[in-house]
Amino acid sequence: MASDTFDLVVIGSGPGGYVAAIRAAQLGMKTAIVEKDATLGGTCLNVGCIPSKALLETTHLLEQTQKDLGRHGIRVGEVQFDLAKILKRKDDVVRQLTGGVAFLMKKNGIEVIQGLARLSQPGEVMVGDRSVATKRILIASGSVPVSLPGVELGGTRVVTSTEALSFSEVPKHLVMIGAGVIGLELGSVWRRLGAKVTVLETLERILPGIDGEVATAAQRLFERQGMKFTLGARVTSAIAAGDHAVVTFTEKSGEAKTLEGDRCLVAVGRRAFTEGLGAKELGLAVDAKGRLAVDEHFQTNVPGIFAIGDVIAGPMLAHKASEEGVAAVERMAGLAAHVTYEAIPNVVYTAPEIASVGKTEEELHESGVAYRKGSFPFAPLGRAKALGHPDGFVKLLADQKTDRLLGAHVIGWHAGDLIAELAVAMELGSSAEDLARSSHAHPTMAEAIKEAALAADGRAIHGA
Ligand code: NAD
């Protein structure tokens, strides 16, 4: 092969693609990364995880100032906010991080090629008119929001999460379609800024995939904060009408209803993004949901072409894509690498946060696995009381016979940080007893984990 042939060309620079490219460079591969957008970082950094977390943090501070400080005896005057400045700060955070990825590409000697990549044949990627020769190709092209029949996206009234990160004014009434992660996170942002938020959800519960008991507790807390939910609502259309969005849906009773808001956010899931890639022309196999099918080496049915992240099966999570990217590249290099899927945590960044790893109670029921359950609320903990954040609990599920941890679920203050310990426990195949015997600093919220582990054996110390 010519000397300008790459060892690996990565398509897509999200947390799957750019992390894989860095690992490839570390392993001595001559690597290039192709990105269609002007900045690196993909959905997560540009219009997903990072900007939403920036807005969640700002609006959480606002709500704490308005509602919580008084309880601590802190008096503040009239609390105001400047939306333009909030949005600018969010954009600055994004800029710093996408710039950071560009720096990392340079530092690791990875060539960045801007443009839409097309697979022409194994060993060649076309970017515009440029032919890029490569021994291997790794597709990390990610996902895009899906819509619904009758829902007319495209304008400024009926929008996806991308536009809802940058509304130039606070909606008076934001109608959300879908009570999944995006709906609850962005719904929280705009509710805290003063919008009335109504969530239409087709299922009889919120947050599908999250443990049912946790989802029920979460819904109660979100309702207490002022979010309205209509469950069992089948949306039939959402259209812009002047400065309004008009949403029609069928209630579970069968009655047709109309809801008007000044904005409607459609957050009903995402699908693999393969437009313009030429995957079909090259005969790449896909599954029933249009995701690229791969084997245990993340290789598609075409030798030399690999895929990871949202464009293949599994949870659409940045860190899952990164793990797969590293594992795929290490396997290309002949190293032993694997992804422990059951140990991949999942966090919803609402207040309180919701975090989980492993199996839900419903999944264990369904698969007929005998388990023991240990739960412990945050309310009695000294730290929770001192913080003034008593809501929520830890719930651990352990194998009835072996005591091995099968699932862990947390709803509460900084649950997203607490889950790290439980993800490591899952990765290491720990038992509930291991957690119960590990010293947890006092006073911390993590003590609820130790107590829940003790509760799985009926011996929580501070149990009511
Ligand atoms: P989701 O799958 O989490 O939730 C979509 C919701 O829409 C579901 O509750 C579903 O039942 C509902 N729905 C579907 N059709 C409907 C209809 N016709 N009417 C009303 N409701 C309907 O999807 P999402 O919130 O759009 O998020 C997309 C992806 O992005 C998810 O896979 C998620 O993992 C990822 N994401 C993750 C995070 C995070 O980890 N914090 C944040 C944002 C997004």
Short mmCIF file of C-alpha atoms and ligand atoms in Angstrom, two decimals:
data_model
loop_
_atom_site.label_atom_id
_atom_site.label_comp_id
_atom_site.label_asym_id
_atom_site.label_seq_id
_atom_site.Cartn_x
_atom_site.Cartn_y
_atom_site.Cartn_z
CA MET A 1 0.00 0.00 0.00
CA ALA A 2 1.08 3.60 -0.58
CA SER A 3 2.88 5.30 2.30
CA ASP A 4 0.11 7.85 2.63
CA THR A 5 -2.31 5.02 3.43
CA PHE A 6 -3.76 5.31 6.90
CA ASP A 7 -3.94 2.37 9.29
CA LEU A 8 -7.32 3.62 10.47
CA VAL A 9 -9.84 6.19 9.34
CA VAL A 10 -12.49 7.00 11.95
CA ILE A 11 -15.77 8.43 10.70
CA GLY A 12 -17.31 10.76 13.27
CA SER A 13 -15.63 12.71 16.07
CA GLY A 14 -18.06 12.19 18.96
CA PRO A 15 -16.96 10.53 22.22
CA GLY A 16 -16.91 7.19 20.37
CA GLY A 17 -14.85 8.30 17.38
CA TYR A 18 -12.39 10.75 18.91
CA VAL A 19 -11.55 8.46 21.85
CA ALA A 20 -11.03 5.54 19.45
CA ALA A 21 -8.75 7.72 17.31
CA ILE A 22 -6.61 8.68 20.31
CA ARG A 23 -6.30 5.05 21.42
CA ALA A 24 -5.36 4.06 17.86
CA ALA A 25 -2.66 6.72 17.77
CA GLN A 26 -1.37 5.56 21.16
CA LEU A 27 -1.07 2.07 19.68
CA GLY A 28 1.04 3.42 16.83
CA MET A 29 -1.59 3.47 14.09
CA LYS A 30 -1.45 6.23 11.47
CA THR A 31 -4.92 7.63 12.07
CA ALA A 32 -7.30 10.12 10.49
CA ILE A 33 -10.72 11.25 11.67
CA VAL A 34 -13.44 12.57 9.37
CA GLU A 35 -16.06 14.99 10.70
CA LYS A 36 -18.86 16.57 8.69
CA ASP A 37 -19.54 19.37 11.20
CA ALA A 38 -17.41 22.46 11.66
CA THR A 39 -16.39 21.51 15.20
CA LEU A 40 -15.26 18.21 16.68
CA GLY A 41 -17.02 16.38 19.54
CA GLY A 42 -20.21 15.15 17.86
CA THR A 43 -23.69 15.36 19.35
CA CYS A 44 -22.48 14.98 22.94
CA LEU A 45 -20.18 17.98 23.02
CA ASN A 46 -22.01 20.24 20.57
CA VAL A 47 -25.74 19.69 21.02
CA GLY A 48 -26.16 16.98 23.68
CA CYS A 49 -24.60 16.05 27.00
CA ILE A 50 -22.41 19.11 27.50
CA PRO A 51 -24.65 22.07 26.60
CA SER A 52 -27.59 20.45 28.41
CA LYS A 53 -25.49 19.95 31.55
CA ALA A 54 -24.32 23.56 31.38
CA LEU A 55 -27.94 24.74 31.26
CA LEU A 56 -28.99 22.27 33.96
CA GLU A 57 -26.31 23.58 36.30
CA THR A 58 -27.17 27.25 35.73
CA THR A 59 -30.89 26.74 36.17
CA HIS A 60 -30.35 24.51 39.20
CA LEU A 61 -28.35 27.29 40.84
CA LEU A 62 -31.16 29.67 40.01
CA GLU A 63 -33.78 27.41 41.58
CA GLN A 64 -31.65 26.81 44.66
CA THR A 65 -31.18 30.55 45.08
CA GLN A 66 -34.91 31.14 44.70
CA LYS A 67 -36.16 28.23 46.80
CA ASP A 68 -33.47 26.67 48.98
CA LEU A 69 -31.32 29.49 50.33
CA GLY A 70 -34.10 30.79 52.57
CA ARG A 71 -34.22 27.45 54.37
CA HIS A 72 -30.53 27.89 55.19
CA GLY A 73 -31.23 31.32 56.65
CA ILE A 74 -29.70 33.14 53.70
CA ARG A 75 -31.64 36.18 52.58
CA VAL A 76 -31.28 37.33 49.00
CA GLY A 77 -33.02 40.16 47.20
CA GLU A 78 -34.99 39.76 44.01
CA VAL A 79 -33.38 37.03 41.92
CA GLN A 80 -33.13 37.73 38.23
CA PHE A 81 -31.49 36.02 35.30
CA ASP A 82 -30.11 37.03 31.93
CA LEU A 83 -31.02 34.37 29.36
CA ALA A 84 -28.61 35.67 26.72
CA LYS A 85 -25.75 35.34 29.22
CA ILE A 86 -26.89 31.86 30.28
CA LEU A 87 -26.85 30.75 26.64
CA LYS A 88 -23.49 32.40 26.02
CA ARG A 89 -21.93 30.62 29.00
CA LYS A 90 -23.28 27.34 27.65
CA ASP A 91 -21.78 28.09 24.23
CA ASP A 92 -18.44 28.98 25.86
CA VAL A 93 -18.36 25.65 27.70
CA VAL A 94 -19.02 23.86 24.40
CA ARG A 95 -16.36 25.89 22.61
CA GLN A 96 -13.73 25.08 25.23
CA LEU A 97 -14.45 21.37 25.04
CA THR A 98 -14.66 21.07 21.27
CA GLY A 99 -11.41 23.06 21.09
CA GLY A 100 -9.98 20.60 23.59
CA VAL A 101 -10.75 17.71 21.25
CA ALA A 102 -9.06 19.53 18.36
CA PHE A 103 -6.00 19.99 20.60
CA LEU A 104 -5.99 16.28 21.46
CA MET A 105 -6.14 15.33 17.78
CA LYS A 106 -3.11 17.49 17.08
CA LYS A 107 -1.23 16.28 20.14
CA ASN A 108 -1.74 12.67 19.08
CA GLY A 109 -0.80 13.27 15.44
CA ILE A 110 -4.28 12.46 14.13
CA GLU A 111 -5.24 14.09 10.84
CA VAL A 112 -8.62 15.79 10.95
CA ILE A 113 -10.46 15.77 7.64
CA GLN A 114 -13.54 17.96 7.42
CA GLY A 115 -16.45 16.76 5.32
CA LEU A 116 -19.04 14.02 4.95
CA ALA A 117 -17.38 10.62 4.63
CA ARG A 118 -18.62 8.11 2.09
CA LEU A 119 -17.56 4.48 1.95
CA SER A 120 -16.61 3.80 -1.65
CA GLN A 121 -14.96 0.41 -1.19
CA PRO A 122 -13.20 -1.43 1.62
CA GLY A 123 -9.92 0.42 2.08
CA GLU A 124 -11.16 3.73 0.74
CA VAL A 125 -13.16 6.60 2.18
CA MET A 126 -14.23 9.50 -0.02
CA VAL A 127 -14.53 12.93 1.56
CA GLY A 128 -15.85 15.20 -1.15
CA ASP A 129 -13.42 14.62 -4.06
CA ARG A 130 -10.62 13.38 -1.84
CA SER A 131 -9.90 9.69 -1.79
CA VAL A 132 -8.47 8.57 1.55
CA ALA A 133 -6.76 5.19 1.48
CA THR A 134 -6.84 3.20 4.71
CA LYS A 135 -6.31 -0.33 5.98
CA ARG A 136 -9.32 -0.14 8.29
CA ILE A 137 -12.41 2.04 8.72
CA LEU A 138 -14.23 2.64 12.00
CA ILE A 139 -17.73 4.08 11.68
CA ALA A 140 -18.75 6.19 14.67
CA SER A 141 -21.35 8.31 12.91
CA GLY A 142 -23.75 8.46 15.87
CA SER A 143 -27.46 9.15 15.88
CA VAL A 144 -30.07 11.81 15.16
CA PRO A 145 -33.47 12.52 16.75
CA VAL A 146 -36.47 10.62 15.38
CA SER A 147 -39.86 12.17 14.79
CA LEU A 148 -43.43 10.87 14.58
CA PRO A 149 -45.94 10.72 11.76
CA GLY A 150 -47.93 13.98 11.76
CA VAL A 151 -45.23 15.86 13.63
CA GLU A 152 -43.85 18.66 11.48
CA LEU A 153 -40.34 19.47 12.59
CA GLY A 154 -38.29 22.11 10.87
CA GLY A 155 -39.55 25.50 11.99
CA THR A 156 -39.01 27.22 15.31
CA ARG A 157 -42.18 26.03 17.07
CA VAL A 158 -41.98 22.24 16.83
CA VAL A 159 -38.38 21.35 17.52
CA THR A 160 -35.85 18.76 18.66
CA SER A 161 -33.42 18.96 21.57
CA THR A 162 -30.90 20.82 19.39
CA GLU A 163 -33.12 23.90 19.08
CA ALA A 164 -34.39 23.58 22.67
CA LEU A 165 -30.82 24.23 23.87
CA SER A 166 -30.97 27.73 22.44
CA PHE A 167 -34.51 29.17 22.72
CA SER A 168 -33.92 32.93 22.69
CA GLU A 169 -36.77 33.47 25.12
CA VAL A 170 -38.36 31.34 27.80
CA PRO A 171 -41.45 29.57 26.44
CA LYS A 172 -44.66 30.38 28.28
CA HIS A 173 -45.90 26.86 27.70
CA LEU A 174 -43.55 24.14 26.53
CA VAL A 175 -45.31 20.99 25.38
CA MET A 176 -42.99 18.01 25.45
CA ILE A 177 -43.58 14.83 23.51
CA GLY A 178 -41.81 11.99 25.33
CA ALA A 179 -40.98 11.55 29.03
CA GLY A 180 -37.55 10.07 28.37
CA VAL A 181 -34.15 11.42 29.36
CA ILE A 182 -34.11 14.39 27.00
CA GLY A 183 -37.67 15.41 27.83
CA LEU A 184 -37.02 15.42 31.56
CA GLU A 185 -33.64 17.14 31.40
CA LEU A 186 -34.63 19.93 29.01
CA GLY A 187 -38.11 20.13 30.53
CA SER A 188 -36.39 20.80 33.88
CA VAL A 189 -34.21 23.54 32.37
CA TRP A 190 -37.12 25.53 30.93
CA ARG A 191 -39.43 24.90 33.89
CA ARG A 192 -36.79 26.36 36.22
CA LEU A 193 -36.61 29.43 33.98
CA GLY A 194 -40.36 29.88 34.32
CA ALA A 195 -42.02 27.88 31.54
CA LYS A 196 -45.14 25.85 32.16
CA VAL A 197 -44.15 22.33 31.08
CA THR A 198 -46.60 19.64 30.00
CA VAL A 199 -45.21 16.23 29.08
CA LEU A 200 -47.16 13.85 26.85
CA GLU A 201 -45.97 10.26 27.13
CA THR A 202 -47.35 7.32 25.25
CA LEU A 203 -46.51 4.76 27.93
CA GLU A 204 -48.17 4.50 31.34
CA ARG A 205 -44.91 5.48 33.02
CA ILE A 206 -42.02 7.88 32.57
CA LEU A 207 -38.38 6.97 31.86
CA PRO A 208 -38.71 3.60 30.13
CA GLY A 209 -35.73 1.38 30.87
CA ILE A 210 -35.26 2.84 34.37
CA ASP A 211 -36.31 0.70 37.35
CA GLY A 212 -40.08 1.13 37.84
CA GLU A 213 -39.92 2.03 41.54
CA VAL A 214 -37.35 4.72 40.79
CA ALA A 215 -39.38 6.10 37.87
CA THR A 216 -42.51 6.33 40.06
CA ALA A 217 -40.58 8.21 42.76
CA ALA A 218 -39.07 10.49 40.09
CA GLN A 219 -42.47 11.33 38.62
CA ARG A 220 -43.77 12.30 42.07
CA LEU A 221 -40.81 14.61 42.61
CA PHE A 222 -41.07 16.20 39.15
CA GLU A 223 -44.80 16.78 39.70
CA ARG A 224 -44.00 18.42 43.03
CA GLN A 225 -41.67 20.74 41.10
CA GLY A 226 -44.55 21.70 38.82
CA MET A 227 -44.13 19.50 35.73
CA LYS A 228 -47.40 18.10 34.38
CA PHE A 229 -47.57 14.61 32.88
CA THR A 230 -50.22 13.06 30.67
CA LEU A 231 -49.42 9.37 30.45
CA GLY A 232 -50.95 7.00 27.91
CA ALA A 233 -51.13 9.88 25.42
CA ARG A 234 -50.68 8.91 21.76
CA VAL A 235 -49.60 12.00 19.83
CA THR A 236 -51.13 12.16 16.36
CA SER A 237 -49.85 15.54 15.18
CA ALA A 238 -47.80 18.54 16.15
CA ILE A 239 -47.75 21.56 13.88
CA ALA A 240 -46.79 25.21 13.98
CA ALA A 241 -49.69 27.66 13.73
CA GLY A 242 -48.41 31.23 13.77
CA ASP A 243 -46.56 31.79 17.02
CA HIS A 244 -47.99 28.60 18.52
CA ALA A 245 -47.44 24.86 18.41
CA VAL A 246 -50.60 22.80 18.28
CA VAL A 247 -50.36 19.20 19.45
CA THR A 248 -53.15 16.69 19.08
CA PHE A 249 -53.17 13.39 20.91
CA THR A 250 -55.46 10.57 21.91
CA GLU A 251 -55.90 9.98 25.62
CA LYS A 252 -55.97 6.46 27.01
CA SER A 253 -59.78 6.78 27.22
CA GLY A 254 -59.72 7.14 23.42
CA GLU A 255 -60.72 10.80 23.58
CA ALA A 256 -58.92 13.13 21.15
CA LYS A 257 -57.41 16.21 22.75
CA THR A 258 -55.55 19.33 21.60
CA LEU A 259 -52.88 21.15 23.51
CA GLU A 260 -51.37 24.49 22.57
CA GLY A 261 -48.03 25.87 23.60
CA ASP A 262 -45.64 28.39 22.21
CA ARG A 263 -43.05 25.63 21.69
CA CYS A 264 -43.23 21.87 21.33
CA LEU A 265 -40.15 19.73 21.98
CA VAL A 266 -40.16 16.33 20.35
CA ALA A 267 -38.00 13.89 22.35
CA VAL A 268 -39.16 10.43 21.36
CA GLY A 269 -35.79 8.78 20.86
CA ARG A 270 -32.93 8.75 18.39
CA ARG A 271 -31.91 6.55 15.46
CA ALA A 272 -28.61 5.53 13.92
CA PHE A 273 -27.21 8.13 11.51
CA THR A 274 -25.92 6.64 8.26
CA GLU A 275 -27.11 9.22 5.68
CA GLY A 276 -24.67 9.73 2.84
CA LEU A 277 -22.34 7.07 4.23
CA GLY A 278 -22.89 4.64 1.37
CA ALA A 279 -23.34 1.77 3.84
CA LYS A 280 -26.21 0.28 1.86
CA GLU A 281 -24.38 0.52 -1.46
CA LEU A 282 -21.46 -1.33 0.07
CA GLY A 283 -23.81 -4.02 1.43
CA LEU A 284 -23.27 -3.36 5.14
CA ALA A 285 -25.78 -5.42 7.14
CA VAL A 286 -28.21 -3.59 9.41
CA ASP A 287 -30.61 -4.80 12.12
CA ALA A 288 -34.38 -4.23 12.25
CA LYS A 289 -33.84 -0.73 13.67
CA GLY A 290 -31.44 0.30 10.88
CA ARG A 291 -28.35 0.05 13.10
CA LEU A 292 -25.16 -1.41 11.66
CA ALA A 293 -24.72 -5.05 12.61
CA VAL A 294 -21.32 -5.96 14.06
CA ASP A 295 -19.63 -9.04 15.50
CA GLU A 296 -17.80 -9.35 18.83
CA HIS A 297 -14.83 -7.47 17.31
CA PHE A 298 -17.15 -4.59 16.29
CA GLN A 299 -16.54 -5.64 12.66
CA THR A 300 -19.39 -5.31 10.17
CA ASN A 301 -20.07 -8.01 7.61
CA VAL A 302 -17.54 -6.26 5.33
CA PRO A 303 -13.99 -7.12 6.46
CA GLY A 304 -11.97 -4.09 7.51
CA ILE A 305 -15.04 -1.96 8.27
CA PHE A 306 -15.94 -1.62 11.94
CA ALA A 307 -18.64 0.32 13.82
CA ILE A 308 -19.24 1.51 17.39
CA GLY A 309 -21.49 3.76 19.48
CA ASP A 310 -25.02 4.97 18.68
CA VAL A 311 -24.83 3.63 15.11
CA ILE A 312 -24.81 0.04 16.47
CA ALA A 313 -27.07 -1.67 19.03
CA GLY A 314 -27.07 -0.83 22.74
CA PRO A 315 -27.75 2.18 24.93
CA MET A 316 -27.13 5.53 23.23
CA LEU A 317 -24.63 6.81 25.76
CA ALA A 318 -21.40 8.71 25.19
CA HIS A 319 -19.38 6.56 27.59
CA LYS A 320 -20.68 3.33 26.01
CA ALA A 321 -19.43 4.61 22.65
CA SER A 322 -16.03 5.49 24.14
CA GLU A 323 -15.65 2.04 25.72
CA GLU A 324 -16.54 0.40 22.42
CA GLY A 325 -14.15 2.65 20.52
CA VAL A 326 -11.23 1.69 22.73
CA ALA A 327 -12.15 -2.01 22.68
CA ALA A 328 -12.57 -2.05 18.88
CA VAL A 329 -9.18 -0.42 18.28
CA GLU A 330 -7.38 -2.58 20.84
CA ARG A 331 -8.79 -5.69 19.19
CA MET A 332 -7.59 -4.44 15.81
CA ALA A 333 -4.14 -4.24 17.42
CA GLY A 334 -4.44 -7.84 18.63
CA LEU A 335 -4.98 -6.94 22.29
CA ALA A 336 -7.57 -8.62 24.51
CA ALA A 337 -10.29 -6.06 25.18
CA HIS A 338 -13.92 -6.22 26.09
CA VAL A 339 -16.84 -4.04 27.15
CA THR A 340 -18.75 -5.10 30.25
CA TYR A 341 -22.16 -3.96 29.11
CA GLU A 342 -23.92 -4.77 32.39
CA ALA A 343 -21.54 -2.39 34.18
CA ILE A 344 -22.29 0.66 32.02
CA PRO A 345 -23.97 3.28 34.19
CA ASN A 346 -26.80 5.52 33.10
CA VAL A 347 -27.45 8.97 34.57
CA VAL A 348 -30.35 11.39 34.21
CA TYR A 349 -29.20 14.86 35.27
CA THR A 350 -32.44 16.15 36.74
CA ALA A 351 -32.77 17.30 40.36
CA PRO A 352 -32.59 14.92 42.02
CA GLU A 353 -30.37 12.93 39.69
CA ILE A 354 -31.30 9.40 38.71
CA ALA A 355 -28.57 6.84 38.12
CA SER A 356 -28.50 3.13 37.51
CA VAL A 357 -26.30 0.25 36.49
CA GLY A 358 -27.17 -3.36 35.72
CA LYS A 359 -30.59 -4.97 35.82
CA THR A 360 -33.85 -3.38 36.90
CA GLU A 361 -36.22 -5.27 39.16
CA GLU A 362 -38.61 -5.71 36.20
CA GLU A 363 -35.84 -7.30 34.10
CA LEU A 364 -34.96 -9.74 36.89
CA HIS A 365 -38.65 -10.69 37.28
CA GLU A 366 -38.93 -11.24 33.56
CA SER A 367 -35.83 -13.42 33.33
CA GLY A 368 -36.88 -15.41 36.41
CA VAL A 369 -33.67 -14.70 38.34
CA ALA A 370 -34.10 -15.05 42.11
CA TYR A 371 -32.79 -11.93 43.82
CA ARG A 372 -32.62 -10.12 47.13
CA LYS A 373 -33.34 -6.44 47.38
CA GLY A 374 -31.87 -3.90 49.76
CA SER A 375 -33.13 -0.31 49.81
CA PHE A 376 -32.18 2.63 51.96
CA PRO A 377 -33.56 6.18 51.87
CA PHE A 378 -31.32 9.26 52.07
CA ALA A 379 -33.65 11.04 54.53
CA PRO A 380 -32.18 9.61 57.78
CA LEU A 381 -28.56 10.26 56.80
CA GLY A 382 -26.69 13.04 58.59
CA ARG A 383 -25.19 14.37 55.36
CA ALA A 384 -28.55 14.45 53.57
CA LYS A 385 -30.05 16.41 56.45
CA ALA A 386 -27.10 18.82 56.59
CA LEU A 387 -27.29 19.38 52.83
CA GLY A 388 -31.06 19.75 52.96
CA HIS A 389 -31.50 17.10 50.26
CA PRO A 390 -33.39 14.21 51.85
CA ASP A 391 -35.24 12.99 48.73
CA GLY A 392 -34.57 9.61 47.18
CA PHE A 393 -33.05 6.26 47.95
CA VAL A 394 -30.53 3.60 46.95
CA LYS A 395 -31.82 0.22 45.81
CA LEU A 396 -29.52 -2.74 45.30
CA LEU A 397 -30.46 -6.05 43.71
CA ALA A 398 -28.28 -9.06 44.48
CA ASP A 399 -28.42 -12.67 43.34
CA GLN A 400 -30.39 -14.71 45.88
CA LYS A 401 -27.87 -17.57 45.90
CA THR A 402 -24.49 -15.98 45.23
CA ASP A 403 -25.15 -12.44 46.59
CA ARG A 404 -23.49 -11.05 43.43
CA LEU A 405 -24.66 -7.52 42.65
CA LEU A 406 -27.03 -7.63 39.66
CA GLY A 407 -28.35 -4.09 39.59
CA ALA A 408 -28.09 -0.80 41.45
CA HIS A 409 -30.42 2.18 41.30
CA VAL A 410 -30.09 5.57 42.91
CA ILE A 411 -32.36 8.58 42.93
CA GLY A 412 -31.08 11.48 44.97
CA TRP A 413 -28.62 14.35 45.30
CA HIS A 414 -25.56 13.67 43.10
CA ALA A 415 -26.74 10.15 42.26
CA GLY A 416 -24.65 10.47 39.10
CA ASP A 417 -21.49 10.54 41.19
CA LEU A 418 -22.64 7.87 43.65
CA ILE A 419 -23.23 5.40 40.82
CA ALA A 420 -19.48 5.28 40.05
CA GLU A 421 -18.84 3.06 43.06
CA LEU A 422 -21.65 0.75 42.01
CA ALA A 423 -20.43 0.54 38.40
CA VAL A 424 -16.99 -0.51 39.66
CA ALA A 425 -18.66 -3.04 41.97
CA MET A 426 -20.55 -4.47 38.97
CA GLU A 427 -17.38 -4.52 36.84
CA LEU A 428 -15.50 -6.43 39.57
CA GLY A 429 -18.35 -8.86 40.17
CA SER A 430 -18.74 -7.72 43.78
CA SER A 431 -21.35 -9.04 46.16
CA ALA A 432 -23.72 -6.94 48.27
CA GLU A 433 -21.68 -8.17 51.23
CA ASP A 434 -18.52 -6.62 49.67
CA LEU A 435 -20.28 -3.24 49.62
CA ALA A 436 -21.64 -3.75 53.13
CA ARG A 437 -18.16 -4.48 54.47
CA SER A 438 -16.46 -1.55 52.69
CA SER A 439 -15.92 1.52 54.81
CA HIS A 440 -17.90 4.52 53.60
CA ALA A 441 -16.89 7.94 54.87
CA HIS A 442 -19.19 9.56 57.38
CA PRO A 443 -21.05 11.77 56.83
CA THR A 444 -21.59 11.20 53.10
CA MET A 445 -24.51 10.37 50.85
CA ALA A 446 -22.63 7.17 49.93
CA GLU A 447 -23.48 5.74 53.34
CA ALA A 448 -26.89 4.93 51.84
CA ILE A 449 -25.10 2.45 49.56
CA LYS A 450 -23.56 0.63 52.52
CA GLU A 451 -26.89 0.66 54.35
CA ALA A 452 -28.75 -0.65 51.27
CA ALA A 453 -26.17 -3.44 51.00
CA LEU A 454 -26.74 -4.28 54.67
CA ALA A 455 -30.50 -4.09 54.10
CA ALA A 456 -30.19 -6.75 51.38
CA ASP A 457 -29.25 -9.04 54.28
CA GLY A 458 -31.83 -7.56 56.66
CA ARG A 459 -29.28 -5.78 58.85
CA ALA A 460 -29.29 -2.07 57.98
CA ILE A 461 -27.99 -0.17 60.99
CA HIS A 462 -30.12 2.93 60.65
CA GLY A 463 -33.15 1.27 59.06
CA ALA A 464 -36.57 2.41 60.23
P1 NAD B 1 -35.90 8.08 25.19
O1 NAD B 1 -35.96 6.79 24.47
O2 NAD B 1 -35.14 8.19 26.47
O3 NAD B 1 -37.39 8.55 25.52
C1 NAD B 1 -38.37 8.75 24.53
C2 NAD B 1 -39.73 8.76 25.17
O4 NAD B 1 -40.69 9.11 24.20
C3 NAD B 1 -40.12 7.40 25.70
O5 NAD B 1 -40.61 7.55 27.02
C4 NAD B 1 -41.20 6.96 24.74
O6 NAD B 1 -42.16 6.11 25.33
C5 NAD B 1 -41.84 8.29 24.35
N1 NAD B 1 -42.59 8.26 23.12
C6 NAD B 1 -42.30 7.56 21.99
N2 NAD B 1 -43.27 7.78 21.06
C7 NAD B 1 -44.17 8.64 21.61
C8 NAD B 1 -45.38 9.24 21.16
N3 NAD B 1 -45.86 8.98 19.93
N4 NAD B 1 -46.05 10.07 21.99
C9 NAD B 1 -45.56 10.32 23.23
N5 NAD B 1 -44.45 9.77 23.71
C10 NAD B 1 -43.74 8.95 22.91
O7 NAD B 1 -35.40 9.12 24.10
P2 NAD B 1 -34.88 10.62 24.23
O8 NAD B 1 -35.27 11.23 25.52
O9 NAD B 1 -35.30 11.27 22.97
O10 NAD B 1 -33.31 10.42 24.23
C11 NAD B 1 -32.68 9.84 23.10
C12 NAD B 1 -31.43 9.11 23.47
O11 NAD B 1 -30.45 10.01 23.91
C13 NAD B 1 -31.67 8.10 24.55
O12 NAD B 1 -31.31 6.84 24.07
C14 NAD B 1 -30.75 8.50 25.67
O13 NAD B 1 -30.03 7.39 26.15
C15 NAD B 1 -29.82 9.52 25.06
N6 NAD B 1 -29.63 10.59 26.04
C16 NAD B 1 -29.00 10.32 27.20
C17 NAD B 1 -28.87 11.30 28.16
C18 NAD B 1 -28.18 10.97 29.44
O14 NAD B 1 -27.57 9.93 29.53
N7 NAD B 1 -28.27 11.81 30.47
C19 NAD B 1 -29.42 12.55 27.96
C20 NAD B 1 -30.07 12.78 26.78
C21 NAD B 1 -30.17 11.79 25.84
#
